[in-house]
Coordinates of C-alpha atoms and ligand atoms in Angstrom, one line a residue:
M248 CA -220.8 -7.2 9.6
V249 CA -222.0 -4.0 11.3
P250 CA -219.9 -0.9 10.8
P251 CA -218.5 0.9 13.8
A252 CA -221.1 3.0 15.7
S253 CA -221.2 6.6 14.7
P254 CA -219.2 8.8 17.2
S255 CA -221.0 11.9 18.4
L256 CA -220.4 15.5 17.4
S257 CA -220.0 17.9 20.4
A258 CA -222.3 20.9 20.8
S259 CA -219.5 23.2 19.6
Q260 CA -218.8 21.1 16.6
L261 CA -222.5 21.1 15.7
A262 CA -222.4 24.9 16.0
T263 CA -219.4 25.2 13.7
L264 CA -221.2 23.0 11.1
A265 CA -224.4 25.0 11.4
E266 CA -222.4 28.1 10.4
L267 CA -221.1 26.3 7.3
G268 CA -224.3 24.7 6.2
E269 CA -228.0 25.0 6.5
E270 CA -230.5 23.5 8.9
R271 CA -233.2 21.3 7.2
T272 CA -236.0 18.9 8.2
A273 CA -237.1 15.7 6.6
K274 CA -240.0 13.3 7.1
V275 CA -239.9 9.6 7.8
G276 CA -239.3 7.7 4.5
E277 CA -237.5 10.6 2.8
V278 CA -234.4 9.6 1.0
L279 CA -231.4 11.9 1.7
F280 CA -229.1 10.2 -0.9
R281 CA -229.2 6.9 -2.7
V282 CA -226.7 4.4 -4.2
G283 CA -225.2 5.8 -7.4
D284 CA -225.7 9.5 -6.6
R285 CA -222.8 11.6 -7.9
R286 CA -222.6 13.7 -4.7
Y287 CA -224.3 14.3 -1.4
P288 CA -223.8 16.8 1.4
F289 CA -222.3 16.1 4.8
I290 CA -225.2 15.5 7.1
A291 CA -225.1 16.1 10.9
I292 CA -228.1 15.0 12.8
V293 CA -229.6 17.4 15.3
E294 CA -232.7 15.3 16.1
G295 CA -234.2 12.1 14.7
E296 CA -232.8 9.1 13.0
V297 CA -231.5 8.0 9.6
T298 CA -231.2 4.4 8.5
I299 CA -228.4 3.4 6.0
L300 CA -229.3 0.7 3.5
D301 CA -227.3 -1.2 0.9
A302 CA -228.4 -1.4 -2.8
A303 CA -230.7 -4.4 -2.0
G304 CA -232.4 -2.6 0.8
N305 CA -230.7 -4.4 3.7
E306 CA -230.1 -2.3 6.8
I307 CA -226.5 -1.5 7.5
I308 CA -226.7 0.9 10.5
R309 CA -228.8 3.6 12.1
H310 CA -227.5 7.1 13.1
G311 CA -229.3 9.2 15.7
A312 CA -228.9 12.7 17.3
S313 CA -225.4 14.1 17.2
G314 CA -224.4 11.4 14.8
F315 CA -223.3 12.2 11.2
L316 CA -223.5 10.6 7.8
G317 CA -220.6 10.1 5.3
E318 CA -217.5 8.1 4.5
M319 CA -214.4 8.6 2.3
N320 CA -216.4 9.3 -0.8
L321 CA -217.5 12.6 0.7
L322 CA -213.9 13.8 0.4
S323 CA -212.8 11.9 -2.7
G324 CA -215.9 12.7 -4.7
Q325 CA -216.6 9.0 -5.5
T326 CA -220.1 7.9 -6.3
V327 CA -222.4 7.0 -3.3
F328 CA -222.3 3.4 -2.3
L329 CA -225.3 3.4 0.2
T330 CA -228.8 4.8 0.6
A331 CA -229.8 7.0 3.5
V332 CA -233.5 7.0 4.5
V333 CA -235.1 9.0 7.3
S334 CA -236.5 6.6 10.0
Q335 CA -237.5 9.1 12.6
P336 CA -238.6 12.7 11.9
L337 CA -235.3 14.5 11.2
R338 CA -233.8 17.9 11.9
Y339 CA -230.3 18.1 10.4
I340 CA -227.5 20.3 9.2
A341 CA -226.5 19.8 5.6
V342 CA -223.0 21.0 4.6
D343 CA -222.0 21.0 1.0
R344 CA -218.8 19.1 0.3
D345 CA -217.0 22.2 -0.9
A346 CA -217.9 24.1 2.2
L347 CA -216.8 21.2 4.5
R348 CA -213.3 20.9 3.0
P349 CA -211.9 24.2 4.4
A350 CA -213.3 23.3 7.8
L351 CA -211.3 20.0 7.6
F352 CA -208.2 22.0 7.1
E353 CA -208.9 24.5 9.9
E354 CA -210.8 22.7 12.6
G355 CA -208.4 20.3 14.2
S356 CA -210.7 18.2 16.4
L357 CA -213.6 18.1 13.8
S358 CA -211.1 17.1 11.1
D359 CA -209.7 14.3 13.3
L360 CA -213.1 13.0 14.2
L361 CA -214.4 13.1 10.6
L362 CA -211.3 11.7 8.9
S363 CA -210.8 8.8 11.3
T364 CA -214.6 7.9 11.2
F365 CA -214.7 8.1 7.3
I366 CA -211.6 5.8 7.1
A367 CA -213.1 3.3 9.6
R368 CA -216.4 3.3 7.8
R369 CA -214.6 2.6 4.4
E370 CA -212.8 -0.3 6.0
A371 CA -216.1 -1.7 7.3
L372 CA -217.8 -1.3 3.9
Q373 CA -215.0 -3.3 2.3
R374 CA -216.0 -6.2 4.4
I375 CA -219.7 -6.2 3.6
A376 CA -220.7 -8.3 0.6
G377 CA -222.8 -6.6 -2.1
I378 CA -221.7 -3.0 -1.6
G379 CA -219.9 -0.9 -4.3
L380 CA -218.6 -2.2 -7.6
E381 CA -219.6 -5.6 -9.1
I382 CA -216.9 -7.1 -11.3
V383 CA -218.0 -10.0 -13.4
G384 CA -215.3 -11.9 -15.2
P385 CA -213.4 -15.2 -15.1
R386 CA -210.2 -15.6 -13.2
P387 CA -208.1 -16.5 -16.3
S388 CA -209.0 -13.1 -17.8
E389 CA -206.0 -10.8 -17.2
A390 CA -208.2 -7.7 -17.6
T391 CA -210.5 -9.1 -14.9
R392 CA -207.7 -9.7 -12.5
R393 CA -206.3 -6.2 -13.2
M394 CA -209.7 -4.7 -12.4
V395 CA -210.0 -6.6 -9.1
E396 CA -206.5 -5.5 -8.2
F397 CA -207.4 -1.9 -9.0
A398 CA -210.5 -2.0 -6.8
R399 CA -208.5 -3.6 -4.0
S400 CA -205.6 -1.1 -4.1
N401 CA -208.0 1.8 -4.2
R402 CA -209.8 0.4 -1.2
L403 CA -213.1 0.4 -3.1
P404 CA -215.9 -1.9 -1.8
F405 CA -216.4 -4.5 -4.5
T406 CA -217.7 -8.0 -5.2
W407 CA -216.0 -10.2 -7.8
R408 CA -218.3 -12.7 -9.5
D409 CA -216.6 -15.4 -11.4
P410 CA -218.8 -16.9 -14.1
E411 CA -216.7 -20.1 -14.2
R412 CA -217.6 -20.8 -10.5
D413 CA -221.1 -22.0 -10.1
D414 CA -221.7 -20.7 -6.6
D415 CA -224.4 -18.3 -7.7
D416 CA -226.6 -20.7 -9.8
G417 CA -225.2 -19.4 -13.1
A418 CA -226.3 -15.8 -12.6
A419 CA -222.8 -14.4 -13.2
A420 CA -222.4 -16.7 -16.3
A421 CA -225.7 -15.4 -17.7
L422 CA -224.5 -11.8 -17.3
V423 CA -221.5 -12.3 -19.5
A424 CA -222.8 -15.0 -21.9
G425 CA -221.9 -14.2 -25.4
L426 CA -219.4 -11.5 -24.5
D427 CA -216.0 -11.7 -26.2
A428 CA -212.7 -11.4 -24.3
A429 CA -212.3 -7.7 -25.1
S430 CA -215.7 -7.0 -23.4
L431 CA -214.5 -8.5 -20.1
P432 CA -214.9 -7.9 -17.3
L433 CA -218.4 -6.5 -17.1
V434 CA -218.3 -3.8 -14.4
R435 CA -221.5 -2.8 -12.7
L436 CA -221.3 0.6 -11.0
P437 CA -223.2 1.6 -7.9
G438 CA -226.6 2.6 -9.2
G439 CA -226.6 -0.1 -11.9
A440 CA -224.8 1.4 -14.9
E441 CA -222.6 -1.3 -16.7
L442 CA -219.3 -0.9 -18.5
L443 CA -218.0 -3.7 -20.8
G444 CA -214.2 -4.3 -20.7
P445 CA -213.4 -0.8 -19.4
S446 CA -209.9 0.4 -18.6
T447 CA -209.2 1.2 -14.9
G448 CA -209.1 4.8 -15.9
Q449 CA -212.7 4.6 -17.3
V450 CA -214.0 3.0 -14.1
S451 CA -212.1 5.5 -12.0
R452 CA -213.6 8.4 -13.8
A453 CA -217.1 6.9 -13.9
L454 CA -216.8 6.6 -10.1
G455 CA -215.7 10.2 -9.8
I456 CA -212.2 9.3 -8.5
G457 CA -209.2 11.4 -9.5
R458 CA -209.4 14.3 -11.9
E459 CA -209.5 14.6 -15.7
L460 CA -206.3 15.9 -17.1
A461 CA -206.3 18.2 -20.1
T462 CA -204.5 16.6 -23.1
R463 CA -201.6 18.9 -22.4
E464 CA -200.7 20.3 -19.0
E465 CA -197.9 22.7 -18.0
V466 CA -196.7 22.8 -14.4
D467 CA -193.7 23.9 -12.3
L468 CA -193.3 20.5 -10.6
L469 CA -194.6 17.2 -11.9
V470 CA -194.4 14.4 -9.3
V471 CA -194.6 11.0 -10.8
G472 CA -195.9 8.5 -8.1
G473 CA -198.3 9.3 -5.3
G474 CA -196.7 7.3 -2.4
P475 CA -195.2 8.9 0.7
A476 CA -192.4 10.5 -1.3
G477 CA -194.7 12.0 -3.9
L478 CA -197.2 13.2 -1.4
G479 CA -194.5 14.7 0.8
A480 CA -193.2 16.6 -2.3
A481 CA -196.8 17.6 -3.2
V482 CA -197.5 19.1 0.3
Y483 CA -194.2 21.1 0.4
G484 CA -194.2 22.0 -3.3
A485 CA -197.8 23.3 -3.3
S486 CA -197.6 25.0 0.1
E487 CA -194.5 26.9 -1.1
G488 CA -196.3 28.2 -4.2
L489 CA -195.2 25.8 -6.9
E490 CA -197.9 24.7 -9.4
T491 CA -197.7 21.0 -8.5
L492 CA -199.3 18.0 -10.2
V493 CA -199.0 14.4 -8.9
V494 CA -199.7 11.6 -11.4
E495 CA -200.3 8.2 -10.0
S496 CA -200.8 5.0 -11.9
T497 CA -202.7 3.0 -9.3
A498 CA -203.8 4.4 -6.0
L499 CA -202.7 7.5 -4.0
G500 CA -200.8 6.3 -0.9
G501 CA -198.4 3.9 -2.7
Q502 CA -197.1 0.9 -0.8
A503 CA -197.6 2.6 2.5
G504 CA -201.3 2.8 1.9
S505 CA -201.4 -1.0 2.0
S506 CA -199.6 -1.3 5.4
R507 CA -201.9 -2.6 8.2
R508 CA -200.1 -0.6 10.8
I509 CA -197.1 1.6 10.7
E510 CA -195.6 1.6 14.1
N511 CA -192.4 3.6 13.5
Y512 CA -193.7 6.8 11.9
L513 CA -192.7 9.8 14.0
G514 CA -195.6 11.3 16.0
F515 CA -197.9 8.3 16.2
P516 CA -196.8 6.3 19.3
A517 CA -199.8 4.0 19.1
G518 CA -199.1 3.4 15.3
I519 CA -201.3 4.4 12.4
T520 CA -202.8 2.4 9.5
G521 CA -201.2 3.1 6.2
A522 CA -204.7 4.0 4.9
E523 CA -205.1 6.7 7.5
L524 CA -201.6 8.1 7.2
T525 CA -201.8 8.4 3.4
G526 CA -205.5 9.5 3.5
R527 CA -204.5 12.4 5.7
A528 CA -201.5 13.2 3.5
V529 CA -203.8 13.4 0.4
T530 CA -206.2 15.7 2.2
Q531 CA -203.2 17.8 3.3
A532 CA -201.8 18.0 -0.3
R533 CA -205.2 19.0 -1.6
K534 CA -205.5 21.7 1.1
F535 CA -202.5 23.4 -0.4
N536 CA -204.0 23.0 -3.9
A537 CA -201.7 20.3 -5.2
R538 CA -203.5 18.5 -8.0
T539 CA -203.6 14.8 -8.1
A540 CA -204.5 12.7 -11.1
T541 CA -205.2 9.0 -11.0
P542 CA -204.9 6.5 -12.6
Y543 CA -202.4 7.9 -15.1
R544 CA -199.3 5.9 -15.7
A545 CA -196.2 7.8 -16.9
L546 CA -194.8 6.1 -20.0
S547 CA -191.8 8.2 -21.0
L548 CA -189.6 11.2 -20.0
E549 CA -187.7 13.4 -22.4
P550 CA -186.1 16.9 -22.4
A551 CA -188.1 19.5 -24.3
D552 CA -186.8 23.1 -24.8
G553 CA -185.3 23.5 -21.3
R554 CA -188.2 21.7 -19.7
Y555 CA -189.3 18.0 -19.6
L556 CA -192.1 16.2 -21.5
V557 CA -193.7 13.3 -19.6
R558 CA -196.1 11.2 -21.7
L559 CA -198.9 9.5 -19.8
E560 CA -201.3 6.7 -20.7
E561 CA -204.4 7.7 -22.7
D562 CA -202.5 10.3 -24.8
H563 CA -201.9 12.9 -22.1
D564 CA -198.7 15.0 -22.1
V565 CA -197.3 17.0 -19.2
V566 CA -194.7 19.6 -19.8
A567 CA -192.9 20.4 -16.5
R568 CA -190.1 22.8 -15.5
T569 CA -189.0 20.2 -13.0
V570 CA -189.8 16.6 -12.3
L571 CA -189.7 14.4 -9.2
L572 CA -189.5 10.7 -9.8
A573 CA -191.2 8.9 -6.9
T574 CA -192.4 5.7 -8.4
G575 CA -191.3 3.5 -5.6
A576 CA -190.8 -0.3 -6.1
Q577 CA -193.2 -3.2 -6.7
Y578 CA -193.5 -6.5 -5.0
R579 CA -191.6 -9.5 -6.3
R580 CA -193.5 -12.6 -7.4
L581 CA -192.7 -16.1 -6.4
P582 CA -190.9 -18.1 -9.1
V583 CA -193.2 -21.1 -9.2
E584 CA -195.4 -22.5 -11.9
G585 CA -199.1 -21.6 -12.2
L586 CA -198.8 -18.6 -9.7
A587 CA -201.0 -16.4 -11.9
D588 CA -203.9 -18.9 -11.6
Y589 CA -204.1 -18.1 -7.8
E590 CA -203.2 -14.4 -7.8
G591 CA -206.1 -12.3 -6.6
S592 CA -208.2 -15.3 -5.4
S593 CA -206.0 -17.1 -2.9
V594 CA -202.5 -15.6 -3.4
F595 CA -202.2 -11.9 -2.4
Y596 CA -199.5 -9.2 -2.0
A597 CA -201.2 -7.2 0.7
A598 CA -203.4 -8.2 3.6
G599 CA -206.3 -5.8 4.1
P600 CA -209.8 -6.1 5.6
P601 CA -211.2 -8.2 2.7
E602 CA -208.4 -10.7 2.9
A603 CA -208.6 -11.0 6.7
Q604 CA -212.3 -11.7 6.3
L605 CA -211.6 -14.2 3.6
C606 CA -209.0 -16.1 5.6
G607 CA -210.8 -16.3 9.0
A608 CA -210.6 -19.8 10.4
S609 CA -208.4 -21.0 7.4
R610 CA -204.8 -21.9 7.2
A611 CA -202.7 -19.1 5.6
G612 CA -199.0 -18.9 4.8
V613 CA -197.2 -15.6 4.9
V614 CA -193.9 -15.6 3.0
G615 CA -191.1 -13.2 3.8
G616 CA -188.8 -12.2 6.6
G617 CA -189.3 -8.4 6.6
N618 CA -191.6 -6.2 8.7
S619 CA -194.3 -6.1 6.1
A620 CA -194.6 -9.9 6.3
G621 CA -194.6 -9.7 10.1
Q622 CA -197.4 -7.1 10.1
A623 CA -199.5 -9.1 7.7
A624 CA -199.1 -12.3 9.7
V625 CA -200.2 -10.6 13.0
W626 CA -203.1 -8.9 11.2
L627 CA -204.4 -12.2 9.7
S628 CA -203.9 -14.1 12.9
R629 CA -205.9 -11.5 14.8
G630 CA -208.6 -11.9 12.2
G631 CA -208.9 -15.6 13.1
A632 CA -206.6 -17.3 10.5
L633 CA -204.2 -20.0 11.4
V634 CA -201.0 -18.4 10.2
T635 CA -197.6 -19.8 9.4
L636 CA -194.7 -17.5 8.5
L637 CA -192.1 -18.9 6.1
H638 CA -188.7 -17.3 5.6
R639 CA -185.4 -18.2 4.2
R640 CA -182.9 -17.3 6.9
A641 CA -181.9 -19.1 10.1
D642 CA -183.2 -16.5 12.4
L643 CA -186.1 -14.1 11.8
R644 CA -184.4 -11.5 14.0
E645 CA -181.8 -10.9 11.3
T646 CA -184.5 -9.2 9.1
M647 CA -187.5 -8.4 11.3
S648 CA -187.9 -5.8 14.0
D649 CA -187.9 -7.3 17.6
Y650 CA -191.3 -5.9 18.5
L651 CA -192.9 -7.8 15.5
V652 CA -191.1 -11.0 16.4
R653 CA -192.7 -10.7 19.9
E654 CA -196.1 -10.0 18.4
L655 CA -195.9 -13.1 16.2
E656 CA -195.4 -15.1 19.3
Q657 CA -198.2 -13.3 21.2
Y658 CA -200.7 -13.9 18.4
G659 CA -199.8 -17.5 17.9
V660 CA -198.1 -17.3 14.4
A661 CA -196.0 -20.4 13.7
V662 CA -192.6 -19.4 12.3
R663 CA -190.6 -21.7 10.0
D664 CA -187.0 -20.8 9.4
R665 CA -185.1 -21.8 6.2
S666 CA -188.3 -22.5 4.3
E667 CA -188.9 -21.8 0.6
I668 CA -191.9 -22.8 -1.5
A669 CA -191.3 -25.0 -4.6
A670 CA -194.8 -25.6 -5.8
L671 CA -198.4 -24.7 -5.4
H672 CA -201.3 -27.1 -5.5
G673 CA -205.0 -26.4 -5.9
D674 CA -207.9 -26.3 -8.2
D675 CA -209.8 -23.6 -10.0
G676 CA -207.8 -20.7 -8.5
Q677 CA -208.2 -22.0 -4.9
L678 CA -205.0 -22.9 -3.3
Q679 CA -205.0 -26.2 -1.2
A680 CA -201.4 -26.7 -0.3
V681 CA -197.8 -25.8 -1.0
T682 CA -194.7 -28.0 -1.2
L683 CA -191.5 -26.7 0.3
T684 CA -188.1 -27.2 -1.3
S685 CA -187.5 -29.7 1.5
G686 CA -190.4 -31.8 0.0
E687 CA -192.7 -31.1 2.9
R688 CA -196.3 -30.3 2.0
L689 CA -198.3 -27.7 4.0
P690 CA -202.0 -27.4 3.7
F691 CA -202.5 -23.6 3.1
S692 CA -205.7 -22.2 1.6
F693 CA -204.2 -18.8 1.2
L694 CA -200.8 -17.4 0.6
F695 CA -199.4 -13.9 1.2
L696 CA -196.2 -12.9 -0.5
F697 CA -193.8 -10.2 0.9
L698 CA -190.7 -10.9 -1.1
G699 CA -189.2 -7.4 -1.4
A700 CA -189.5 -5.2 -4.4
A701 CA -188.1 -4.2 -7.7
P702 CA -188.0 -0.4 -8.7
C703 CA -190.7 0.9 -11.0
T704 CA -188.3 2.4 -13.5
E705 CA -188.6 0.4 -16.7
W706 CA -190.7 3.1 -18.2
L707 CA -187.7 5.5 -18.0
D708 CA -185.5 3.4 -20.3
D709 CA -182.2 5.2 -20.4
A710 CA -183.6 8.7 -19.8
V711 CA -181.8 8.8 -16.4
A712 CA -178.9 6.8 -15.1
R713 CA -179.8 3.8 -13.0
D714 CA -177.8 1.3 -10.9
G715 CA -177.4 -2.4 -11.6
D716 CA -180.7 -3.2 -10.0
G717 CA -182.6 -0.5 -11.8
F718 CA -182.8 2.0 -9.0
I719 CA -182.2 5.7 -10.0
V720 CA -178.9 7.1 -9.0
T721 CA -178.7 10.7 -7.7
G722 CA -176.1 13.2 -6.4
D723 CA -172.4 12.4 -6.9
A724 CA -173.2 9.0 -8.4
A725 CA -175.1 10.7 -11.1
N726 CA -172.6 13.6 -11.5
A727 CA -175.4 15.9 -10.4
A728 CA -175.2 19.1 -8.5
D729 CA -177.8 18.2 -5.8
L730 CA -178.1 15.3 -3.4
L731 CA -181.4 14.1 -5.0
E732 CA -180.8 15.2 -8.5
T733 CA -180.6 12.6 -11.2
S734 CA -178.3 12.6 -14.3
L735 CA -180.8 15.0 -15.9
P736 CA -180.6 18.5 -14.4
G737 CA -184.0 19.5 -12.9
V738 CA -185.2 15.9 -12.6
F739 CA -185.0 14.6 -9.0
A740 CA -185.7 11.2 -7.4
A741 CA -187.0 10.5 -3.9
G742 CA -188.1 7.5 -1.8
D743 CA -187.8 3.8 -2.5
V744 CA -187.0 4.3 -6.2
R745 CA -183.8 6.1 -5.4
S746 CA -180.6 4.0 -5.3
G747 CA -179.3 3.7 -1.7
S748 CA -182.4 5.2 0.0
T749 CA -183.6 3.7 3.2
K750 CA -186.9 2.0 2.3
R751 CA -189.1 3.5 5.0
C752 CA -192.1 5.8 5.0
A753 CA -190.4 8.6 7.0
T754 CA -187.4 8.6 4.7
A755 CA -189.6 8.7 1.6
V756 CA -191.6 11.7 3.1
G757 CA -188.4 13.4 4.1
E758 CA -186.8 13.0 0.7
G759 CA -189.9 14.2 -1.0
A760 CA -189.9 17.3 1.1
M761 CA -186.2 17.8 0.6
A762 CA -186.5 17.5 -3.2
V763 CA -188.7 20.6 -3.2
Q764 CA -185.9 22.7 -1.9
F765 CA -183.7 21.5 -4.8
V766 CA -186.5 22.3 -7.1
H767 CA -186.6 25.9 -5.9
G768 CA -182.9 26.2 -6.4
R769 CA -183.1 24.9 -9.9
L770 CA -186.0 27.2 -10.8
A771 CA -184.2 30.2 -9.3
A772 CA -181.0 29.4 -11.2
R773 CA -183.0 29.5 -14.4
Ligands
LIG1085 C1 -197.2 -4.0 3.4 C2 -196.1 -3.0 3.7 C3 -195.9 -2.5 5.0 C4 -194.9 -1.5 5.2 N1 -194.8 -1.1 6.5 C5 -193.9 -0.1 6.8 C6 -193.7 0.4 8.1 O1 -194.3 -0.1 9.1 N2 -192.9 1.4 8.3 C7 -192.2 2.0 7.3 O2 -191.4 3.0 7.5 N3 -192.3 1.5 6.0 C8 -193.1 0.5 5.7 N4 -193.2 0.0 4.5 C9 -192.4 0.6 3.4 C10 -193.0 1.9 2.9 O3 -194.3 1.7 2.6 C11 -192.2 2.4 1.7 O4 -190.9 2.6 2.1 C12 -192.8 3.7 1.2 O5 -194.1 3.5 0.8 C13 -192.0 4.2 0.0 O6 -192.6 5.4 -0.5 P1 -192.4 5.8 -2.0 O7 -193.3 7.0 -2.1 O8 -191.0 6.0 -2.3 O9 -192.9 4.6 -2.9 P2 -194.3 3.9 -3.0 O10 -195.0 3.9 -1.7 O11 -194.0 2.6 -3.6 O12 -195.2 4.7 -4.0 C14 -194.8 4.8 -5.4 C15 -196.1 5.1 -6.2 O13 -195.7 5.3 -7.6 C16 -196.7 4.8 -8.4 N5 -196.1 4.5 -9.7 C17 -195.2 3.5 -10.1 N6 -194.9 3.6 -11.4 C18 -195.6 4.7 -11.9 C19 -195.7 5.3 -13.2 N7 -195.0 4.8 -14.2 N8 -196.6 6.3 -13.3 C20 -197.3 6.8 -12.3 N9 -197.2 6.3 -11.0 C21 -196.4 5.2 -10.8 C22 -197.1 3.5 -7.7 O14 -198.4 3.0 -8.1 C23 -197.1 3.9 -6.2 O15 -198.3 4.4 -5.8 C24 -194.2 -1.0 4.2 C25 -194.4 -1.5 2.9 C26 -195.4 -2.4 2.6 C27 -195.6 -2.9 1.2

């Protein structure tokens, strides 16, 4: 798979970049950066050509005059996944990452071009085998499946090698021979360093993602959860002068980040991918100096001398004057036997580029009647899969937007009303068929589940009042002074986690922004 061709920089954009960086030359064969490097500058080509190679030396793409090098890791600080070698005598502008950032905030057209290209390149890299992380571990290993899920939700390019499958002549088995369960999975980083049984936090930090937190942090506003609500609060909180920290247990962007295309977000008439919308939001939050820390899971919340103490995984504490709970909700699983055997290999909860690639020309079932199911079905069908959408009600229009119902038809997705899955059949983690409660058997090789979500609030125990389904109550229902305030003064909730909220991106962003106003009120009252 060849990544999208590099768009060109205009003469005025090259001039802007020349002011930020320095002009250099390089000879044929010189390496500008290589797989595993911790950082590299942004490179704009004035004259000449650069060839991009994977770790094994295979050519991925060539960039010529007015083209530029770089992808998402240039902004996130992640380790380099590819090698850049000069293939024609080169004159180029090198801009240090720290010098590029302010330009991304101030130069609208340059920022648009770079951000959308970086995001498109990351999507393309996710589809090329052999780039990025290598995760070696068997499917029954829960730690292995967690690591694969972590890589997937962080949109990291990765390859999963299962030693119990003999499709690589036993090479993966040899790598983990003799290792005990606690040492699995073996994770090989770009550049070759290996970690045995690492936590997702260790891998994250080894890749340079997220920031190290001090053992104890003190902030004005702690935002728990980095989805649209949390990022909305981070942008407004930090831009209005609050010392704001966002802690996120998995990947910044939340559920929205996994959406293939958000069509109903104000200001994007042609729709926008969740990755792009949330990637832009993260850049915007950082522009205003909001700090983001991933992956750190919040474990508890308790009052502490007029402030709040939130304990995080890996023995970190945050003391905050105010807290925003924006932990959203998590997908529901299908209540059938043996589901875990297939999760991550042929049963998924999101349909991204790797899954579309995997399912091309295969039969895939998408389960659910909501818009997220509709979007996934269209995306997979456009990728070449033969898709059937199963849902429980008599008419899909009761639960899915009309435009998506029309797209299902347009892209040839078969829809089965009043259908529920009773059993899965397959072998060695590979799904072969499902049986419906009606007894009918359908030959699916892949299944995508979009069954709604339960709130991520268990960690709160009874620290704040929740409704019968576990969602956090706010305002009058919590005897609180402000609309988004919980039963604890100074602790607010926004987005999907809040009882009665509309489960949409725009609402989550709006509530996150609104919560900041209540935070100011609370701080002023003190
Ligand atoms: C596939 C899909 C497609 C969608 N498409 C659309 C669409 O087209 N239009 C639309 O308007 N909406 C869409 N939605 C819904 C939309 O994404 C959600 O309403 C929105 O993301 C809610 O934002 P949030 O910030 O409240 O929660 P989330 O996005 O769920 O973010 C919560 C974050 O909190 C983190 N977290 C959870 N627990 C902890 C903890 N203990 N410590 C630290 N962090 C924690 C989670 O990892 C997560 O990143 C879609 C959802 C999905 C899944």
